[in-house]
PDB file of C-alpha atoms in Angstrom:
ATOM      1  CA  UNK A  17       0.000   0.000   0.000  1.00 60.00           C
ATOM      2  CA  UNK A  18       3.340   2.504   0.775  1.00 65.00           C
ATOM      3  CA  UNK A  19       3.853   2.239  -3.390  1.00 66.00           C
ATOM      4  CA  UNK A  20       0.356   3.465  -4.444  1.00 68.00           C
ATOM      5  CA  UNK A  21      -0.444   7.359  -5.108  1.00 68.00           C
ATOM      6  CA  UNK A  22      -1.064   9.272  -1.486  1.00 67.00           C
ATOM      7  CA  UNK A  23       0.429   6.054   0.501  1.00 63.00           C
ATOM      8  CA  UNK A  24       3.422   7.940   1.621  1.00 66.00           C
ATOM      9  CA  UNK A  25       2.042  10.191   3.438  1.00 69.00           C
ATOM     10  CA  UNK A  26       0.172   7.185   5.681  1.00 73.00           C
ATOM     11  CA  UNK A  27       1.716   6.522   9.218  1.00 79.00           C
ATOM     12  CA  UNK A  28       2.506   3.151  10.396  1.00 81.00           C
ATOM     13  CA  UNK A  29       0.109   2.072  12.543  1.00 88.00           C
ATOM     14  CA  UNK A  30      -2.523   3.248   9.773  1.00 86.00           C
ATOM     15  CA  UNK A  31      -0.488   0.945   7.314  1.00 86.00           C
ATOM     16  CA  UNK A  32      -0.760  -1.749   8.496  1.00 88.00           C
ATOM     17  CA  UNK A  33      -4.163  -1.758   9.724  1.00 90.00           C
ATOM     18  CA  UNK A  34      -4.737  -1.200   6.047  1.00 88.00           C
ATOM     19  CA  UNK A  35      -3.045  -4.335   5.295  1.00 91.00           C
ATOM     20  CA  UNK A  36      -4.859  -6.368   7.713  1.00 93.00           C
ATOM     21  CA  UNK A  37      -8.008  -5.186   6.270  1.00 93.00           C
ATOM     22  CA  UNK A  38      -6.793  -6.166   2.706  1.00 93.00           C
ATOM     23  CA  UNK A  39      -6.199  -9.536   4.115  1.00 95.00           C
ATOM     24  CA  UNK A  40      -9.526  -9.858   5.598  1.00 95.00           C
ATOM     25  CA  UNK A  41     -10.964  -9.038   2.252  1.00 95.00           C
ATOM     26  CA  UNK A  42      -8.545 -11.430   0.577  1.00 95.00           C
ATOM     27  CA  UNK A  43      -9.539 -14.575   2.513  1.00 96.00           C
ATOM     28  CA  UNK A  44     -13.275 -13.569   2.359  1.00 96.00           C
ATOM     29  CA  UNK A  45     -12.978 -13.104  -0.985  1.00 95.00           C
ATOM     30  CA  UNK A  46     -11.103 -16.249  -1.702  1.00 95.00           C
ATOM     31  CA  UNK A  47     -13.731 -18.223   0.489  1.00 95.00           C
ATOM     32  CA  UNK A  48     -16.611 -17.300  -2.161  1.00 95.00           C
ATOM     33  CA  UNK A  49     -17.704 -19.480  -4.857  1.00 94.00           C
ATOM     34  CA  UNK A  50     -17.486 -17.930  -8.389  1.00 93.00           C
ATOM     35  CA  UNK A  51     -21.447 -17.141  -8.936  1.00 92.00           C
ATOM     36  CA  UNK A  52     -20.660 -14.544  -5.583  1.00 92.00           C
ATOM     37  CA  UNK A  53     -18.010 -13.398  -6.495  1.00 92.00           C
ATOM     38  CA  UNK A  54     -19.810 -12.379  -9.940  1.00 92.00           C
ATOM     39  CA  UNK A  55     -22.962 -11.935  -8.412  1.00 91.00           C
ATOM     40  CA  UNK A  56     -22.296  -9.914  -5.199  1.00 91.00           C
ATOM     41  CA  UNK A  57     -25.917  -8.926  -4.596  1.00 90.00           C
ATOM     42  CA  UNK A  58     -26.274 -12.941  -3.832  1.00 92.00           C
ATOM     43  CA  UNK A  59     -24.328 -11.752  -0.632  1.00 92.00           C
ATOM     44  CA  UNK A  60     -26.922  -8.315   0.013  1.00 89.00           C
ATOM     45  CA  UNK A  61     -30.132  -9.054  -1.088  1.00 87.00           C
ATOM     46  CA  UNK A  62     -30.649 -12.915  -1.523  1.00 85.00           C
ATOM     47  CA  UNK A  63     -32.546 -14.866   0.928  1.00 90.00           C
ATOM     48  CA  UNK A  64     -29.885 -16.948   1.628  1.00 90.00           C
ATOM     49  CA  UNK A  65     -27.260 -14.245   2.289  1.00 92.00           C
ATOM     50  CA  UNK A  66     -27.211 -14.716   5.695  1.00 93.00           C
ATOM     51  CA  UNK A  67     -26.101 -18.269   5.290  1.00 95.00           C
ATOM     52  CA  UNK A  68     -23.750 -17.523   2.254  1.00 95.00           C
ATOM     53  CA  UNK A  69     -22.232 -14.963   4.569  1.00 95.00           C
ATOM     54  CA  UNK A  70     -21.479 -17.435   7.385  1.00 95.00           C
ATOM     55  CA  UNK A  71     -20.001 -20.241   5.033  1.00 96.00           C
ATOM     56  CA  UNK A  72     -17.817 -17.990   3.944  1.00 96.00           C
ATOM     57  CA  UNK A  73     -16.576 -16.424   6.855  1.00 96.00           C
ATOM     58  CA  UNK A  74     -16.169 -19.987   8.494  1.00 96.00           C
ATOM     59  CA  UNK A  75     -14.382 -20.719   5.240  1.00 96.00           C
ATOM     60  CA  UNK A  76     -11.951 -18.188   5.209  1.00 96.00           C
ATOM     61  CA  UNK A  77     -11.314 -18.446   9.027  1.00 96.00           C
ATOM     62  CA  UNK A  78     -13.136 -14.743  10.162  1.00 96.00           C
ATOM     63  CA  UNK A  79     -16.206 -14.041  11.800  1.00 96.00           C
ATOM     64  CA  UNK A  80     -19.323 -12.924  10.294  1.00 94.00           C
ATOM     65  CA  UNK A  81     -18.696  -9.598  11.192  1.00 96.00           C
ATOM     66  CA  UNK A  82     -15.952  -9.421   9.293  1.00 96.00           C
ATOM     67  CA  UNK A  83     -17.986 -11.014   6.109  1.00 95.00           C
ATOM     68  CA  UNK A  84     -20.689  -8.370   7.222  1.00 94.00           C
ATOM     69  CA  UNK A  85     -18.020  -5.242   7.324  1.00 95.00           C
ATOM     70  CA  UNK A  86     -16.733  -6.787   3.558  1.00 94.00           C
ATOM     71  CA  UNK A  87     -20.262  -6.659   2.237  1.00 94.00           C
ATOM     72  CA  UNK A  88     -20.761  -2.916   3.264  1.00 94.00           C
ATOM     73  CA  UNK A  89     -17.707  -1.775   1.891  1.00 93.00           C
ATOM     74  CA  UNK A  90     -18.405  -3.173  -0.919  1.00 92.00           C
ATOM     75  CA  UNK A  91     -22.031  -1.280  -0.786  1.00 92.00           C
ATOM     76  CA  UNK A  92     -20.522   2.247   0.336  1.00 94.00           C
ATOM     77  CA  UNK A  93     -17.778   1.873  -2.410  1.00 92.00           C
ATOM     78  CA  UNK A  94     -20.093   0.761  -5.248  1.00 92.00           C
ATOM     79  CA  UNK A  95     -22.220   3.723  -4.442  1.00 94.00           C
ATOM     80  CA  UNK A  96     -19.679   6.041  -4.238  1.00 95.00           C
ATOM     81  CA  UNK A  97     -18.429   4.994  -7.860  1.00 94.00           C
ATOM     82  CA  UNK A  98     -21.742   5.222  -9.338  1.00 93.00           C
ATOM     83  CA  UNK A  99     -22.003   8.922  -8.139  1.00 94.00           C
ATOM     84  CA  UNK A 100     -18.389   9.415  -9.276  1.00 94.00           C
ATOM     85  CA  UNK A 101     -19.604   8.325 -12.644  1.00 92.00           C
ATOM     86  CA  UNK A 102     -22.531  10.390 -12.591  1.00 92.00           C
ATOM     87  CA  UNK A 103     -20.637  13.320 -11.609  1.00 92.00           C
ATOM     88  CA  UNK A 104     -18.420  13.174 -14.500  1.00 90.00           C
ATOM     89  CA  UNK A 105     -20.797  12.278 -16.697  1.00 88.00           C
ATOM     90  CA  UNK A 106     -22.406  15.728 -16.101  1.00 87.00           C
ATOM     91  CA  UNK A 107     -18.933  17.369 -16.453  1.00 86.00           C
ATOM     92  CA  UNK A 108     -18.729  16.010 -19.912  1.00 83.00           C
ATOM     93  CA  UNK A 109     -22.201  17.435 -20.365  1.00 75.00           C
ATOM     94  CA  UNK A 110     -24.148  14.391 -21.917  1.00 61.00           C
ATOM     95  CA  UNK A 111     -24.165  10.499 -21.816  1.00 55.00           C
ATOM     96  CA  UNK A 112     -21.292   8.266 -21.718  1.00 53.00           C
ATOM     97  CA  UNK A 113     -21.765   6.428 -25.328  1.00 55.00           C
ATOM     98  CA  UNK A 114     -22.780   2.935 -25.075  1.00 54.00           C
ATOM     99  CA  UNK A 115     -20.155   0.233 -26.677  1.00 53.00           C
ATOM    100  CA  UNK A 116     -21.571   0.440 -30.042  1.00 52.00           C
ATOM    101  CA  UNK A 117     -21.287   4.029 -30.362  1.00 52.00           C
ATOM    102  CA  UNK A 118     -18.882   5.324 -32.863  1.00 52.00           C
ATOM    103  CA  UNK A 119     -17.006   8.114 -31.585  1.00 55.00           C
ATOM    104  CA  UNK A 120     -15.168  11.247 -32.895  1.00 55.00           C
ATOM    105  CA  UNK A 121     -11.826  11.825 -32.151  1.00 53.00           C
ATOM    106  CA  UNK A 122     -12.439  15.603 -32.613  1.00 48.00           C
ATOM    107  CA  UNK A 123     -14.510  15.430 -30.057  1.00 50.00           C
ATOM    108  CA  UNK A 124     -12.563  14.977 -27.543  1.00 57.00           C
ATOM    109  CA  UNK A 125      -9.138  16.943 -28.754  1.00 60.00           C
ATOM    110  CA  UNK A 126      -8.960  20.781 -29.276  1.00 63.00           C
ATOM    111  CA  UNK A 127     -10.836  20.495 -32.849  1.00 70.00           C
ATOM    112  CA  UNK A 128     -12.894  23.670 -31.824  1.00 71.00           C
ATOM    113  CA  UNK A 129     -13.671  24.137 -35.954  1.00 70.00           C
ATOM    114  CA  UNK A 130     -15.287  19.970 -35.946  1.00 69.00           C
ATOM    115  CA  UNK A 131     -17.068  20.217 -32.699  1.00 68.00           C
ATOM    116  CA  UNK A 132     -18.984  23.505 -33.559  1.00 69.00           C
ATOM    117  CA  UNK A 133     -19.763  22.471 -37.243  1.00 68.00           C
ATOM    118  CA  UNK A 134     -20.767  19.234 -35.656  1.00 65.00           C
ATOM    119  CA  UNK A 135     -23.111  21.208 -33.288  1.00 61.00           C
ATOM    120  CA  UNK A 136     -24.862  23.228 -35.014  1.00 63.00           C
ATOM    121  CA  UNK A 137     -25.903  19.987 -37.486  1.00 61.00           C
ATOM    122  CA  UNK A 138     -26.929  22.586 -39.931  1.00 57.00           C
ATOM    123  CA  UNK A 139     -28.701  21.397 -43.505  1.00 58.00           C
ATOM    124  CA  UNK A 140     -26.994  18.586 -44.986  1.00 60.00           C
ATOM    125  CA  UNK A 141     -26.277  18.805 -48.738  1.00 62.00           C
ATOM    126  CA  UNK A 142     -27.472  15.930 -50.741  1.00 60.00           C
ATOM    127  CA  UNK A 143     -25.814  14.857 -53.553  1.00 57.00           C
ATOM    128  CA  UNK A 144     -27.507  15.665 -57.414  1.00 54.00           C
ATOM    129  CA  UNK A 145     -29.925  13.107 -58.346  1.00 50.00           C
ATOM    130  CA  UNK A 146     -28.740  10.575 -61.008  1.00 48.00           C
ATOM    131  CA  UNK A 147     -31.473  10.414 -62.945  1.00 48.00           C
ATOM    132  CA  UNK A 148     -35.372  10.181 -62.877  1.00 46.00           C
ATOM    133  CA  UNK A 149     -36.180  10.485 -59.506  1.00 44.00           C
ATOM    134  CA  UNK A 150     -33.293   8.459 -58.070  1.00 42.00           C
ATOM    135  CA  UNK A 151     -32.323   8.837 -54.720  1.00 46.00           C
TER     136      UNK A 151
END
């Protein structure tokens, strides 16, 4: 954790309680099957997560507690991401474009001429007809 951006500035005892915590999550995590670990909502909203939660901390060696304080991290810090996302989503003043969407490099570099011709989406010129009434 010292080697990541702002971990300098940690003390010790701060450090390594950060580590422990890491390893808590490790062997909780470990402990899961794969359908929680890609499913976590089996773990928050599932009828069974109560159970789930106390195989896995009596897999991994912790108390449920410990399962418990994993799950709500994971809650707070999936929330907070989903209002980071939002936040710069607003910043960049529209929609993120889905996967399909083609986008414009112009866009998003100092093109100012592209992005305000692309704007305004004034009239399009069509191209002279090729004969009787072609399109």
């Amino acid at each position: 954790l010292k080697m990541m951006p702002g971990g300098a500035g940690v003390g010790g005892k701060q450090l390594a309680a950060a580590e422990e915590r890491l390893k808590v999550a490790e062997s909780l995590i470990c402990s899961m099957t794969k359908k929680e670990r890609k499913q976590p909502e089996l773990l928050i909203t599932d009828i069974t997560s109560r159970s789930r939660l106390g195989r896995i901390a009596a897999g991994a060696g912790r108390t449920t507690k410990q399962a418990d304080e994993l799950v709500s991290d994971f809650q707070r810090m999936r929330v907070m991401m989903q209002n980071m996302a939002k936040m710069a989503m607003k910043q960049q003043g529209g929609d993120m474009p889905g996967p399909n969407a083609q986008s414009n490099p112009a866009d998003s570099f100092g093109n100012r001429k592209a992005r305000r011709s692309g704007a305004k989406g004034g009239k399009k010129k069509r191209p002279a007809a090729k004969g009787f009434g072609a399109k």
